[in-house]
Coordinates of C-alpha atoms and ligand atoms in Angstrom, one line a residue:
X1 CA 2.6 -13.3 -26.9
X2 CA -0.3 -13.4 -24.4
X3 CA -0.2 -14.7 -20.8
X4 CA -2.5 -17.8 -20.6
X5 CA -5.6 -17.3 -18.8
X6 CA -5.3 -20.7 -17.1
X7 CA -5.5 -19.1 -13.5
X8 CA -8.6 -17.4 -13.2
X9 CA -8.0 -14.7 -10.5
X10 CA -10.7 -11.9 -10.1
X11 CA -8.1 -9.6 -11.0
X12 CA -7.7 -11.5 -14.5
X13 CA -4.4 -12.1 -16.1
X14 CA -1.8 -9.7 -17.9
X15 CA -0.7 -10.1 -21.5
X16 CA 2.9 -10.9 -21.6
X17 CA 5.0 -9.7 -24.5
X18 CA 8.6 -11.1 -24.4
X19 CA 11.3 -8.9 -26.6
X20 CA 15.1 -10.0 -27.1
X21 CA 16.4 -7.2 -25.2
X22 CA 17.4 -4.4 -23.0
X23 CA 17.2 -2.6 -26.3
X24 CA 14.4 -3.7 -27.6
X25 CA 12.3 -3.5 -24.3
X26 CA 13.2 -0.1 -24.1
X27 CA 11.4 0.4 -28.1
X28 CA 8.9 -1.5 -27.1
X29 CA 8.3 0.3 -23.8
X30 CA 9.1 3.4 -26.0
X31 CA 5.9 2.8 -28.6
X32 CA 3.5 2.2 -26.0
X33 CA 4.1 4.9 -23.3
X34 CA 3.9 7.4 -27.0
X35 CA 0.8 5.7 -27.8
X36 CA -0.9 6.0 -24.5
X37 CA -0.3 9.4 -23.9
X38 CA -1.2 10.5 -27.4
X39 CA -5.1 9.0 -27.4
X40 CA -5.2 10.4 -23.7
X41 CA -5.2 13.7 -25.1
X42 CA -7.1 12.6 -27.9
X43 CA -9.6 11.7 -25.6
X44 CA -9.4 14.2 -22.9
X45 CA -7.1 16.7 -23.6
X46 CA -4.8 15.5 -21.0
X47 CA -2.5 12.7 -20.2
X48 CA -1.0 11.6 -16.8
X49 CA 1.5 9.5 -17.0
X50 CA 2.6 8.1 -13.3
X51 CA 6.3 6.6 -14.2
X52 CA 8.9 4.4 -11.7
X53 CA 12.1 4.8 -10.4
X54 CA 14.9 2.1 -10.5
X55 CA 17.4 1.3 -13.4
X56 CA 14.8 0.0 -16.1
X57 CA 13.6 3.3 -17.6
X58 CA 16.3 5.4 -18.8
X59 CA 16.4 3.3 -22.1
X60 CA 12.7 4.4 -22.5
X61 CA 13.0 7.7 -22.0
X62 CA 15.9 7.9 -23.8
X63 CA 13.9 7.1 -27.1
X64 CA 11.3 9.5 -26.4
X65 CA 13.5 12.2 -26.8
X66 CA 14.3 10.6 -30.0
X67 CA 12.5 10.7 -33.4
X68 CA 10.0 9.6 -34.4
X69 CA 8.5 9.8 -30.8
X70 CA 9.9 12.9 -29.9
X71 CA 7.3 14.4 -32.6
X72 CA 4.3 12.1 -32.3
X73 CA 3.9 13.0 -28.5
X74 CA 1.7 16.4 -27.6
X75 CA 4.2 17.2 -24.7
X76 CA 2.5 20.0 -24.0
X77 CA -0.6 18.3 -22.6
X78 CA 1.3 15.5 -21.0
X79 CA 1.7 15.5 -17.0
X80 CA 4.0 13.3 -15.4
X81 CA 4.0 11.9 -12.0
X82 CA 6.0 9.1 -10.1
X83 CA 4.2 6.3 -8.3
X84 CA 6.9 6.4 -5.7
X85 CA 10.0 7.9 -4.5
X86 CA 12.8 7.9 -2.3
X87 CA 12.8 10.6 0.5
X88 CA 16.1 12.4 -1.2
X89 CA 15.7 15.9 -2.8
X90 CA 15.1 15.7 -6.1
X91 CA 18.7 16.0 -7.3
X92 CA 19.9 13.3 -5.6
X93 CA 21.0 10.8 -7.7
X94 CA 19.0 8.2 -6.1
X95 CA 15.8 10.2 -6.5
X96 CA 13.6 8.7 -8.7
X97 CA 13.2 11.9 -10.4
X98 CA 16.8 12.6 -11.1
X99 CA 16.9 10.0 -14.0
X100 CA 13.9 11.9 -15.6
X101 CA 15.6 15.3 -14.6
X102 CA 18.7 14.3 -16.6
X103 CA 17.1 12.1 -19.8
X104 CA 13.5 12.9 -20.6
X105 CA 13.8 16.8 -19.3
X106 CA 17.1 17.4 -20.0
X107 CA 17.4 21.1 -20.5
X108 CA 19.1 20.2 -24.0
X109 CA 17.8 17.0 -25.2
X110 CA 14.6 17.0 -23.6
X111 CA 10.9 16.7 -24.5
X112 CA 8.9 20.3 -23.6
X113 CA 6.6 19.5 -21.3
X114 CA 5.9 22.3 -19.0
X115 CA 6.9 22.9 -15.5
X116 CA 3.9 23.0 -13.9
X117 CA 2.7 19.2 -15.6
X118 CA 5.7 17.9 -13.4
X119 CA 4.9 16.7 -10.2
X120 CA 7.7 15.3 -8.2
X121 CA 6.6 14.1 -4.6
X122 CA 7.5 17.5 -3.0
X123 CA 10.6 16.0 -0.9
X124 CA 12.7 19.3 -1.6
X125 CA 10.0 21.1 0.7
X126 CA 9.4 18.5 3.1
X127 CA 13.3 17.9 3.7
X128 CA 13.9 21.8 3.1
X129 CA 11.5 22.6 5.8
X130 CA 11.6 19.7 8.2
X131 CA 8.5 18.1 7.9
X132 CA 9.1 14.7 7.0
X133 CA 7.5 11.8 4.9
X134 CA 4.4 11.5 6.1
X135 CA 3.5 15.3 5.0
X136 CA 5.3 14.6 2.0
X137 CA 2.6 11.7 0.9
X138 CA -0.6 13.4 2.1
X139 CA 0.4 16.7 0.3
X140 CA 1.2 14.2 -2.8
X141 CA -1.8 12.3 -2.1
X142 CA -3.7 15.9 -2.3
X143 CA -2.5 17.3 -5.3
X144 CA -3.0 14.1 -7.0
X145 CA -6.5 14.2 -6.3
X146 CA -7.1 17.8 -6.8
X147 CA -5.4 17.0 -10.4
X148 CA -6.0 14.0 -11.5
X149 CA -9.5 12.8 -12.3
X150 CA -10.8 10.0 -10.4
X151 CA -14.5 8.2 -9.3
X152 CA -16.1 8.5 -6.0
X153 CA -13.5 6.8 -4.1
X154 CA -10.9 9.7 -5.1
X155 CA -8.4 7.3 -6.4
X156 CA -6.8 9.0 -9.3
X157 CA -7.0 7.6 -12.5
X158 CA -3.7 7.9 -14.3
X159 CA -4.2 7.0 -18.3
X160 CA -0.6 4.9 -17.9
X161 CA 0.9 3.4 -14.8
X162 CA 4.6 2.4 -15.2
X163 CA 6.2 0.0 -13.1
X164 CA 9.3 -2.1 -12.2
X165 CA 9.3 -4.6 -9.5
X166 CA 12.2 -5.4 -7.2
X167 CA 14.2 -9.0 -6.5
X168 CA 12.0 -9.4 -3.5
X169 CA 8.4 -8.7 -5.6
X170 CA 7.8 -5.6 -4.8
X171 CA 6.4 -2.7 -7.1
X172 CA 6.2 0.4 -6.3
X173 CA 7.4 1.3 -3.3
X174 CA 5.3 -1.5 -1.6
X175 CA 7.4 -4.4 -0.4
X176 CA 6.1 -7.7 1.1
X177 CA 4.1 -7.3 4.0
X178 CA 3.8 -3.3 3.7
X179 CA 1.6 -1.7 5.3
X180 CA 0.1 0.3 2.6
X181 CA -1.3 -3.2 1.6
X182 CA -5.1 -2.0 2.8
X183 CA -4.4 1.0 4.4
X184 CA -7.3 3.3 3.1
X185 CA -4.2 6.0 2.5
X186 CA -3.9 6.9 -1.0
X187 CA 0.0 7.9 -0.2
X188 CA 2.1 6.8 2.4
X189 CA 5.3 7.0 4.0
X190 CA 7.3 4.1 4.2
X191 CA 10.3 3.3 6.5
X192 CA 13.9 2.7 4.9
X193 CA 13.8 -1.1 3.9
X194 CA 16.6 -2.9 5.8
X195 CA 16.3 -6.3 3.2
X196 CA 16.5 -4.3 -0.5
X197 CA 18.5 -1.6 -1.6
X198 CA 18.7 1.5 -1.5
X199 CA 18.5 1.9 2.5
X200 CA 16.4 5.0 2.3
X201 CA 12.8 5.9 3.2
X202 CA 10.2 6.2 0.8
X203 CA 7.0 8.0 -0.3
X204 CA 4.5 5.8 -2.0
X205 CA 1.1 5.8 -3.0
X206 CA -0.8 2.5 -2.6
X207 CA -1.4 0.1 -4.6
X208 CA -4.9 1.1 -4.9
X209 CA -3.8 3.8 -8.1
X210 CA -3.2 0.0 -10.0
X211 CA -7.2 -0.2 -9.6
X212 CA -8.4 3.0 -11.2
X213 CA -5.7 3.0 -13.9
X214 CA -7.2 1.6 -17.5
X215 CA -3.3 0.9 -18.7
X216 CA -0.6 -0.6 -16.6
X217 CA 3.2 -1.4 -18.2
X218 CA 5.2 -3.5 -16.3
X219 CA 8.9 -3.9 -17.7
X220 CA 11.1 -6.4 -16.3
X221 CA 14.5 -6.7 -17.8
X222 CA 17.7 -9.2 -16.8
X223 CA 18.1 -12.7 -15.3
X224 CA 18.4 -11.7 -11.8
X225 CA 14.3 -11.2 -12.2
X226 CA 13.7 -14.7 -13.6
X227 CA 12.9 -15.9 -10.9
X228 CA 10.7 -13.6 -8.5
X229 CA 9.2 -12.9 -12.2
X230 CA 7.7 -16.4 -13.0
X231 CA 6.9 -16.8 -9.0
X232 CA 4.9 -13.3 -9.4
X233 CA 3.3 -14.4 -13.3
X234 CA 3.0 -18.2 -12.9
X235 CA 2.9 -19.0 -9.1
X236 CA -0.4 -19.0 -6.9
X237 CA -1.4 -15.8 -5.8
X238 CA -0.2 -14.8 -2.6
X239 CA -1.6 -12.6 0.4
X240 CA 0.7 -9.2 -0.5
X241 CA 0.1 -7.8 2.7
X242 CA 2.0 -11.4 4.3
X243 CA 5.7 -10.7 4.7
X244 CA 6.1 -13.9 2.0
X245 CA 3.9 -12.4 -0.5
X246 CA 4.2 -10.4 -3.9
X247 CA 3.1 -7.3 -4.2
X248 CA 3.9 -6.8 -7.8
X249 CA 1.1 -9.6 -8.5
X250 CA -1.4 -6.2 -8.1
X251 CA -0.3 -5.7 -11.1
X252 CA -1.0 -9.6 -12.4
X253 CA -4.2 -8.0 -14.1
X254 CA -5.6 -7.8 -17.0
X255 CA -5.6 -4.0 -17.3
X256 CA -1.6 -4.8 -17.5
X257 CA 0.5 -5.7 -20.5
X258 CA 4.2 -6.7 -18.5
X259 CA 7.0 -6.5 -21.3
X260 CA 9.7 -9.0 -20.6
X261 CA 13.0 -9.4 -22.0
X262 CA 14.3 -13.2 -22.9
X263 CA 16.6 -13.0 -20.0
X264 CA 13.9 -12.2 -17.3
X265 CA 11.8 -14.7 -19.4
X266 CA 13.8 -18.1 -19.0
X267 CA 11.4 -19.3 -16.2
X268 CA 8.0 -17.9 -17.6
X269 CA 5.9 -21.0 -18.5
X270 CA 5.9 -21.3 -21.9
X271 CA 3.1 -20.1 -23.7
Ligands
6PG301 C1 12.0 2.3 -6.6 C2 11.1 1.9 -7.7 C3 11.0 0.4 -7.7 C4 11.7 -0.1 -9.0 C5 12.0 -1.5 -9.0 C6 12.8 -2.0 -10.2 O1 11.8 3.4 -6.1 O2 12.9 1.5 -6.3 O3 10.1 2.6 -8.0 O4 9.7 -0.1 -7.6 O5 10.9 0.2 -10.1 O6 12.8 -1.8 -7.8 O7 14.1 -1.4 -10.2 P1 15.1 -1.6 -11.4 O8 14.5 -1.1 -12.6 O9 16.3 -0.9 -11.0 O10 15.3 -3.1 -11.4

């Protein structure tokens, strides 16, 4: 189902694909991520998958450990990043590595990429040694870049972007009003939010890797996101760096396909 093009932003507009489900957002999300990554390395040789944190996921890396993904995927060429994280060690349960730690890597069940194609933010070291979120992002920021490939502006091009966005419209680690809205950083860190939870700092990068990425996948699952969904899809767009603005309409762009289930759909004009 595509997103009418009625508002005609610079940006352009998503498609929108609306499934029943949990379960069948999760396939969905499933098919494309295997997709993507296999005519990256088609292409290239590589693929760099930059995945999110939150709740949405696990259903999604769930099924690529499964067949027929499991197989279809060259695991071995496939890097995986996270466009933001909380400023936990990694096996803290609220890291948003941990999920992938325990589904998508599990030691058993797992899919084999190789160690050195994951690239947590490196909040073991910078916790380890005491030297806080703001090293945390640059050294991110640096690896990404020395990794990655990117144009002239050294924003790195992931193939695939994955996102959720928050109650409040946020994506990313990039809540209303942030100040990594315009920043010129590539990675920052973020102070705990006081209005969302969890209450912890953050390392980001900006929004700017929404830009240089040629495939964005936004999943939004549950009626608790019908809402701030149809507000981020259908509304006017809104100045993300104001502390009333959406910063998950960056990713109201044409480059994105946003896969929906019909209980974060219900206010979505109908289309
Ligand atoms: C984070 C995430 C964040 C997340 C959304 C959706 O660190 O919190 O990266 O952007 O994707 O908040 O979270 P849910 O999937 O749990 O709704």
């Amino acid at each position: 189902m595509n997103h009418p093009s009625s508002d005609q932003g610079a940006l352009g507009e998503p498609a929108v694909v609306v499934v029943a489900d949990p379960e069948a957002l999760a396939s969905a999300a499933a098919a494309r991520v295997a997709g993507a990554l296999v005519a990256a390395v088609a292409e290239r040789g590589r693929a760099d998958l930059a995945t999110t944190g939150g709740s949405t996921p696990a259903g999604l890396y769930l099924r690529l450990t499964s067949e027929p993904l499991r197989d279809q995927v060259p695991w071995a060429d496939v890097h995986i990043w996270w466009g933001d994280d909380r400023y936990v060690p990694r096996d803290h349960p609220l890291s948003n590595v941990f999920g992938v730690d325990e589904i998508l890597l599990n030691e058993e069940h797992g899919v084999p990429i190789p160690f050195d194609h994951i690239h947590p933010w490196p909040t073991n070291r910078a916790i380890g040694e005491g030297r806080g979120p703001a090293w945390c992002a640059a050294t991110y920021a640096a690896e990404a870049r020395a990794t990655v490939p990117h144009g002239p502006d050294g924003v790195p091009a992931f193939d695939l972007i994955l996102l959720g966005i928050g109650p409040d419209g946020h994506l990313l680690s990039v809540f209303p009003g942030s100040p990594a809205i315009g920043s010129g950083e590539l990675a920052l860190a973020i102070p705990a939010p006081t209005h969302i939870e969890p209450h912890l700092p953050r390392v980001t990068f900006s929004p700017a890797i929404l830009g240089a990425a040629p495939d964005i996948l936004a999943m939004v699952s549950g009626a608790a996101k019908a809402d701030v969904l149809a507000r981020i899809l259908d509304g006017p767009r809104l100045d993300p760096a104001l502390s009333a603005g959406l910063p998950a309409q960056l990713a109201r762009r044409a480059s994105a396909t946003w896969l929906v289930d019909e209980a974060a759909a219900t206010r979505l004009r109908l289309r």
